[in-house]
C-alpha positions as a Markdown table, in Angstrom:
| # | Residue | x | y | z |
|---|---|---|---|---|
| 1 | Met | 16.9 | 37.2 | -63.8 |
| 2 | Ala | 13.7 | 35.8 | -63.6 |
| 3 | Ile | 12.5 | 32.0 | -65.5 |
| 4 | Thr | 9.6 | 32.4 | -68.1 |
| 5 | Arg | 8.9 | 28.7 | -68.3 |
| 6 | Thr | 5.8 | 28.1 | -66.8 |
| 7 | Pro | 5.2 | 25.8 | -63.7 |
| 8 | Glu | 3.2 | 23.7 | -65.3 |
| 9 | Asn | 6.1 | 22.4 | -67.7 |
| 10 | Gly | 9.2 | 23.9 | -64.9 |
| 11 | Leu | 10.1 | 21.7 | -62.4 |
| 12 | Ile | 12.9 | 22.8 | -59.5 |
| 13 | Leu | 15.2 | 20.0 | -58.5 |
| 14 | Leu | 16.7 | 21.0 | -55.2 |
| 15 | Asp | 19.7 | 19.3 | -53.4 |
| 16 | Gly | 19.2 | 18.5 | -50.1 |
| 17 | Ala | 22.4 | 18.0 | -48.6 |
| 18 | Thr | 23.3 | 21.5 | -49.6 |
| 19 | Thr | 20.4 | 23.5 | -48.0 |
| 20 | Asp | 17.0 | 22.7 | -46.2 |
| 21 | Ala | 15.0 | 21.9 | -49.6 |
| 22 | Pro | 11.7 | 21.6 | -47.8 |
| 23 | Arg | 12.4 | 25.1 | -45.7 |
| 24 | Leu | 13.5 | 27.0 | -48.5 |
| 25 | Ala | 10.7 | 26.0 | -51.1 |
| 26 | Tyr | 7.8 | 27.2 | -48.8 |
| 27 | Gln | 9.9 | 29.9 | -47.7 |
| 28 | His | 9.6 | 31.4 | -51.1 |
| 29 | Asp | 5.8 | 29.6 | -52.8 |
| 30 | Asp | 3.0 | 29.2 | -50.5 |
| 31 | Ala | 1.9 | 26.0 | -52.0 |
| 32 | Pro | 4.5 | 23.4 | -54.0 |
| 33 | Glu | 3.8 | 20.3 | -54.7 |
| 34 | Leu | 7.1 | 18.7 | -53.1 |
| 35 | Glu | 8.5 | 15.1 | -53.0 |
| 36 | Arg | 11.4 | 14.2 | -51.3 |
| 37 | Leu | 12.9 | 11.5 | -53.4 |
| 38 | Phe | 14.7 | 9.6 | -50.9 |
| 39 | Ala | 10.9 | 8.8 | -49.3 |
| 40 | Gly | 9.2 | 5.2 | -49.9 |
| 41 | Thr | 13.0 | 4.1 | -50.9 |
| 42 | Arg | 16.1 | 2.3 | -49.2 |
| 43 | His | 17.5 | 5.8 | -48.9 |
| 44 | Gln | 14.4 | 6.4 | -46.3 |
| 45 | Glu | 17.2 | 6.6 | -43.1 |
| 46 | Ala | 18.8 | 9.9 | -45.2 |
| 47 | Ile | 15.4 | 11.6 | -46.0 |
| 48 | Thr | 16.8 | 14.7 | -43.9 |
| 49 | Val | 19.3 | 15.4 | -46.9 |
| 50 | Ser | 17.2 | 14.0 | -49.6 |
| 51 | Pro | 16.8 | 15.8 | -52.7 |
| 52 | Cys | 13.2 | 17.0 | -53.0 |
| 53 | Leu | 11.4 | 18.1 | -56.3 |
| 54 | Val | 9.7 | 20.9 | -56.3 |
| 55 | Lys | 6.2 | 21.8 | -58.6 |
| 56 | Pro | 6.0 | 25.8 | -57.7 |
| 57 | Ser | 2.4 | 26.9 | -57.5 |
| 58 | Pro | 1.0 | 29.3 | -59.8 |
| 59 | Gly | 3.1 | 32.6 | -59.6 |
| 60 | Ser | 5.6 | 31.4 | -56.9 |
| 61 | Ala | 8.2 | 33.7 | -56.5 |
| 62 | Leu | 10.6 | 30.7 | -56.9 |
| 63 | Leu | 10.9 | 31.0 | -60.5 |
| 64 | Ala | 10.6 | 34.6 | -60.2 |
| 65 | Thr | 13.5 | 34.3 | -58.0 |
| 66 | Pro | 16.2 | 32.1 | -59.0 |
| 67 | Glu | 19.5 | 33.4 | -57.9 |
| 68 | Thr | 17.8 | 32.7 | -53.9 |
| 69 | Trp | 18.0 | 29.0 | -54.9 |
| 70 | Arg | 20.7 | 28.4 | -58.3 |
| 71 | Asp | 23.5 | 27.2 | -56.2 |
| 72 | His | 21.6 | 24.2 | -54.7 |
| 73 | Gly | 18.9 | 23.5 | -57.2 |
| 74 | Ile | 18.2 | 23.0 | -61.3 |
| 75 | Leu | 15.2 | 23.6 | -63.6 |
| 76 | Leu | 13.8 | 20.9 | -65.3 |
| 77 | Glu | 11.3 | 20.7 | -68.3 |
| 78 | Ser | 8.6 | 17.9 | -68.4 |
| 79 | Pro | 5.0 | 17.5 | -69.8 |
| 80 | Ala | 4.9 | 14.3 | -67.6 |
| 81 | Asp | 2.9 | 14.4 | -63.8 |
| 82 | Pro | 5.7 | 15.7 | -61.5 |
| 83 | Ala | 4.9 | 12.3 | -59.6 |
| 84 | Val | 6.2 | 10.2 | -62.4 |
| 85 | Val | 8.8 | 12.6 | -63.1 |
| 86 | Ala | 10.0 | 11.9 | -59.0 |
| 87 | Asp | 9.7 | 8.5 | -59.2 |
| 88 | His | 11.8 | 8.3 | -62.7 |
| 89 | Leu | 14.7 | 10.7 | -60.2 |
| 90 | Arg | 14.5 | 7.8 | -57.7 |
| 91 | Ser | 15.3 | 5.4 | -60.4 |
| 92 | Leu | 18.5 | 7.3 | -60.5 |
| 93 | Ile | 19.6 | 7.8 | -56.8 |
| 94 | Ser | 22.1 | 5.4 | -57.7 |
| 95 | Val | 24.5 | 3.9 | -60.5 |
| 96 | Arg | 26.1 | 1.4 | -61.6 |
| 97 | Leu | 29.7 | 1.5 | -61.7 |
| 98 | Pro | 31.7 | -0.8 | -64.0 |
| 99 | Ser | 32.5 | -3.2 | -61.2 |
| 100 | Gly | 29.3 | -4.3 | -61.2 |
| 101 | Gln | 29.1 | -2.1 | -57.6 |
| 102 | Gly | 26.2 | 0.6 | -57.0 |
| 103 | Ala | 27.3 | 4.3 | -56.3 |
| 104 | Tyr | 25.3 | 7.1 | -55.6 |
| 105 | Cys | 24.8 | 9.9 | -58.6 |
| 106 | Arg | 24.6 | 13.2 | -57.5 |
| 107 | Phe | 22.5 | 14.3 | -61.0 |
| 108 | Tyr | 21.0 | 16.5 | -58.3 |
| 109 | Ser | 23.4 | 19.0 | -57.5 |
| 110 | Pro | 24.1 | 21.7 | -60.4 |
| 111 | Gly | 28.0 | 20.8 | -59.8 |
| 112 | Gln | 28.0 | 17.4 | -61.3 |
| 113 | Leu | 24.7 | 17.2 | -63.5 |
| 114 | Val | 26.7 | 19.0 | -66.0 |
| 115 | Pro | 29.8 | 16.5 | -66.2 |
| 116 | Leu | 27.4 | 13.8 | -66.0 |
| 117 | Leu | 24.9 | 14.6 | -69.0 |
| 118 | Cys | 27.7 | 15.8 | -71.3 |
| 119 | Met | 29.2 | 12.3 | -71.0 |
| 120 | Leu | 26.2 | 10.8 | -72.6 |
| 121 | Asp | 25.5 | 9.7 | -75.9 |
| 122 | Tyr | 22.0 | 10.5 | -77.4 |
| 123 | Glu | 20.7 | 7.3 | -76.5 |
| 124 | Glu | 22.1 | 7.3 | -73.2 |
| 125 | Arg | 21.1 | 10.8 | -72.4 |
| 126 | Arg | 17.6 | 9.8 | -73.8 |
| 127 | Ala | 17.4 | 7.0 | -71.5 |
| 128 | Phe | 19.4 | 8.8 | -68.6 |
| 129 | Ser | 16.3 | 12.0 | -68.9 |
| 130 | Gly | 13.2 | 9.4 | -69.4 |
| 131 | Pro | 10.1 | 12.2 | -68.7 |
| 132 | Ile | 12.5 | 14.6 | -68.3 |
| 133 | Thr | 13.1 | 16.8 | -71.4 |
| 134 | Ala | 15.2 | 19.7 | -70.6 |
| 135 | Trp | 17.6 | 20.3 | -68.0 |
| 136 | His | 19.1 | 24.0 | -66.9 |
| 137 | Leu | 21.2 | 25.7 | -64.9 |
| 138 | Pro | 19.9 | 29.2 | -63.7 |
| 139 | Gly | 21.9 | 31.5 | -63.7 |
| 140 | Thr | 23.9 | 30.8 | -66.3 |
| 141 | Asp | 23.3 | 29.6 | -70.3 |
| 142 | Ile | 23.4 | 26.3 | -69.7 |
| 143 | Thr | 20.4 | 24.0 | -70.9 |
| 144 | Ile | 21.1 | 20.2 | -72.0 |
| 145 | Arg | 18.1 | 19.0 | -74.1 |
| 146 | Ala | 17.6 | 15.3 | -73.9 |
| 147 | Pro | 17.4 | 13.9 | -78.0 |
| 148 | Ser | 13.0 | 13.0 | -77.0 |
| 149 | Gln | 11.6 | 11.2 | -74.2 |
| 150 | Gly | 13.0 | 7.9 | -73.0 |
| 151 | Gln | 11.6 | 5.4 | -71.0 |
| 152 | Ala | 10.1 | 6.9 | -67.4 |
| 153 | Arg | 11.5 | 4.5 | -64.9 |
| 154 | Gly | 10.4 | 4.4 | -60.9 |
| 155 | Pro | 12.1 | 3.2 | -57.9 |
| 156 | Arg | 12.5 | -0.7 | -58.1 |
| 157 | Asp | 14.9 | 0.1 | -61.2 |
| 158 | Glu | 17.4 | 1.9 | -59.4 |
| 159 | Gly | 20.6 | 1.2 | -60.3 |
| 160 | Trp | 19.8 | 0.0 | -63.9 |
| 161 | Phe | 22.0 | 3.1 | -65.9 |
| 162 | Gln | 25.5 | 1.5 | -66.4 |
| 163 | Leu | 28.3 | 3.4 | -66.6 |
| 164 | Ser | 31.1 | 1.9 | -68.2 |
| 165 | Glu | 35.0 | 2.1 | -68.3 |
| 166 | Ala | 34.8 | 5.5 | -70.8 |
| 167 | His | 32.2 | 7.4 | -68.3 |
| 168 | Met | 34.3 | 7.2 | -65.0 |
| 169 | Thr | 37.4 | 8.2 | -67.3 |
| 170 | His | 35.5 | 11.2 | -68.5 |
| 171 | Leu | 34.2 | 11.6 | -65.1 |
| 172 | Arg | 38.0 | 11.5 | -63.5 |
| 173 | Ala | 39.0 | 14.0 | -66.4 |
| 174 | Gln | 36.2 | 16.3 | -65.6 |
| 175 | Ala | 36.3 | 16.5 | -62.1 |
| 176 | Cys | 39.7 | 17.6 | -62.5 |
| 177 | Trp | 39.3 | 20.2 | -64.5 |
| 178 | Leu | 36.0 | 21.2 | -62.0 |
| 179 | Phe | 38.1 | 20.8 | -59.0 |
| 180 | Arg | 40.8 | 23.8 | -61.2 |
| 181 | Val | 38.3 | 26.5 | -62.2 |
| 182 | Ala | 37.1 | 26.2 | -58.6 |
| 183 | Val | 41.4 | 26.7 | -57.3 |
| 184 | Ala | 41.5 | 29.4 | -59.7 |
| 185 | Arg | 38.8 | 30.9 | -58.6 |
| 186 | Ala | 38.9 | 30.5 | -55.2 |
| 187 | Ser | 42.9 | 32.1 | -55.0 |
| 188 | Gly | 42.6 | 34.9 | -57.4 |
| 189 | Leu | 44.3 | 33.7 | -60.2 |
| 190 | Ala | 41.2 | 33.1 | -62.4 |
| 191 | Gly | 41.0 | 36.7 | -63.3 |
| 192 | Gln | 44.8 | 37.1 | -64.2 |
| 193 | Pro | 46.5 | 36.4 | -68.0 |
| 194 | Gly | 47.2 | 32.7 | -67.6 |
| 195 | Gly | 45.9 | 32.0 | -64.3 |
| 196 | Gln | 44.6 | 29.3 | -65.3 |
| 197 | His | 47.4 | 27.6 | -66.8 |
| 198 | Arg | 49.8 | 28.9 | -63.6 |
| 199 | Cys | 46.8 | 27.7 | -61.0 |
| 200 | Ala | 47.4 | 24.2 | -62.4 |
| 201 | Arg | 51.2 | 23.7 | -62.2 |
| 202 | Leu | 50.9 | 25.3 | -58.6 |
| 203 | Ile | 48.4 | 22.0 | -58.2 |
| 204 | Glu | 50.9 | 19.3 | -60.0 |
| 205 | Arg | 53.5 | 21.6 | -57.6 |
| 206 | Ala | 51.3 | 20.8 | -54.3 |
| 207 | Gln | 51.0 | 17.2 | -55.2 |
| 208 | Arg | 54.7 | 16.7 | -55.9 |
| 209 | Tyr | 55.3 | 18.1 | -52.0 |
| 210 | Arg | 52.5 | 15.6 | -51.3 |
| 211 | Phe | 50.0 | 17.2 | -50.7 |
| 212 | His | 46.8 | 15.3 | -52.1 |
| 213 | Asp | 43.7 | 16.3 | -50.3 |
| 214 | Glu | 41.8 | 18.3 | -51.9 |
| 215 | Pro | 41.3 | 21.4 | -49.6 |
| 216 | Glu | 45.2 | 21.1 | -48.6 |
| 217 | Ile | 46.2 | 22.3 | -51.9 |
| 218 | Ala | 43.9 | 24.1 | -52.5 |
| 219 | Arg | 45.0 | 26.4 | -49.4 |
| 220 | Phe | 48.7 | 26.1 | -50.4 |
| 221 | Val | 47.6 | 27.1 | -54.5 |
| 222 | Ala | 46.5 | 30.3 | -52.2 |
| 223 | Leu | 49.6 | 30.5 | -50.3 |
| 224 | Val | 51.6 | 30.6 | -53.3 |
| 225 | Ala | 49.3 | 32.7 | -55.8 |
| 226 | Ala | 49.6 | 35.4 | -52.7 |
| 227 | His | 53.1 | 34.9 | -50.9 |
| 228 | Glu | 55.3 | 33.5 | -53.1 |
| 229 | Ala | 58.3 | 34.8 | -53.1 |
| 230 | Arg | 58.4 | 34.3 | -49.1 |
| 231 | Leu | 57.3 | 30.0 | -49.6 |
| 232 | Glu | 61.0 | 30.5 | -51.4 |
| 233 | Glu | 62.6 | 31.1 | -48.3 |
| 234 | Lys | 64.9 | 28.8 | -46.2 |
| 235 | Asp | 62.1 | 28.4 | -43.3 |
| 236 | Cys | 59.4 | 27.3 | -45.8 |
| 237 | Leu | 60.8 | 25.1 | -47.8 |
| 238 | Ala | 62.5 | 23.0 | -45.0 |
| 239 | Val | 59.0 | 22.4 | -44.2 |
| 240 | Leu | 57.5 | 22.1 | -47.5 |
| 241 | Leu | 60.1 | 19.4 | -47.7 |
| 242 | Asp | 59.6 | 17.6 | -44.9 |
| 243 | Val | 57.4 | 15.3 | -46.8 |
| 244 | Gly | 57.8 | 12.6 | -43.1 |
| 245 | Gln | 55.4 | 14.7 | -41.4 |
| 246 | Pro | 51.9 | 14.5 | -41.9 |
| 247 | Ser | 50.8 | 17.1 | -44.9 |
| 248 | Gly | 48.2 | 18.7 | -42.8 |
| 249 | Lys | 50.6 | 19.8 | -39.9 |
| 250 | Arg | 52.3 | 20.7 | -42.4 |
| 251 | Ile | 50.4 | 23.5 | -44.5 |
| 252 | Arg | 48.8 | 24.5 | -41.2 |
| 253 | Thr | 52.8 | 25.5 | -40.1 |
| 254 | Leu | 53.3 | 27.2 | -43.6 |
| 255 | Glu | 50.2 | 28.9 | -43.6 |
| 256 | Arg | 51.3 | 30.5 | -39.8 |
| 257 | Leu | 54.6 | 31.5 | -41.2 |
| 258 | Val | 53.7 | 32.8 | -43.7 |
| 259 | Leu | 50.5 | 34.9 | -42.7 |
| 260 | Gly | 51.2 | 35.2 | -38.9 |
| 261 | Gly | 54.8 | 37.1 | -39.7 |
| 262 | Ala | 57.1 | 34.4 | -37.8 |
| 263 | Arg | 60.4 | 34.4 | -39.5 |
């Protein structure tokens, strides 16, 4: 479905860590205005993975075919000049943790934006958004609006946004939920009655077997979802219970036993 918002008001924010953002922009637009957000900042050395703010040209295919970038980007609305928006976003590249330390803020990641904005109250969202009036996730019906325009900041202000302990608790809970949703989808449980609940129980089971890395937990859940009876057999249980062995070695052994047909 094409995006009907005009290029004069619509800006695309692309995650340079998950795609070659400039290449993607120029593949679908002959003359976009593009700003690498890390340019001219202390993050210049990471310019090759910099998020990019793109103002599509009139009639741009970027707005007509959002499916080409929706996994890597966000649509913004702002009446401000793109340079003002870019500088405000540069001020958010890192935020302040409750401890006072700085941390990268991946507001340009579609998967991380929604939990971030949803945890903010109206005034916090207004301040965080600055000159941005709305954030859209193409391909979904998710639109998060700022109550009104806030102050536009610049690169020298980076780190101004302070996260509280309540924010961190919310983010951790959201991260767990998003992980469970992703694992349920990857394992095929998402489409089953009670699949999300079963996925949550299998994640807990994986942790009891001392699988703690997310990729290992996801692999364990996928195995159980498809081969639960096989994993209850003596040889597989012996591997699961041998918690003195590295978890990576145990999951590889289980996959070999279950998927390789070894007995």
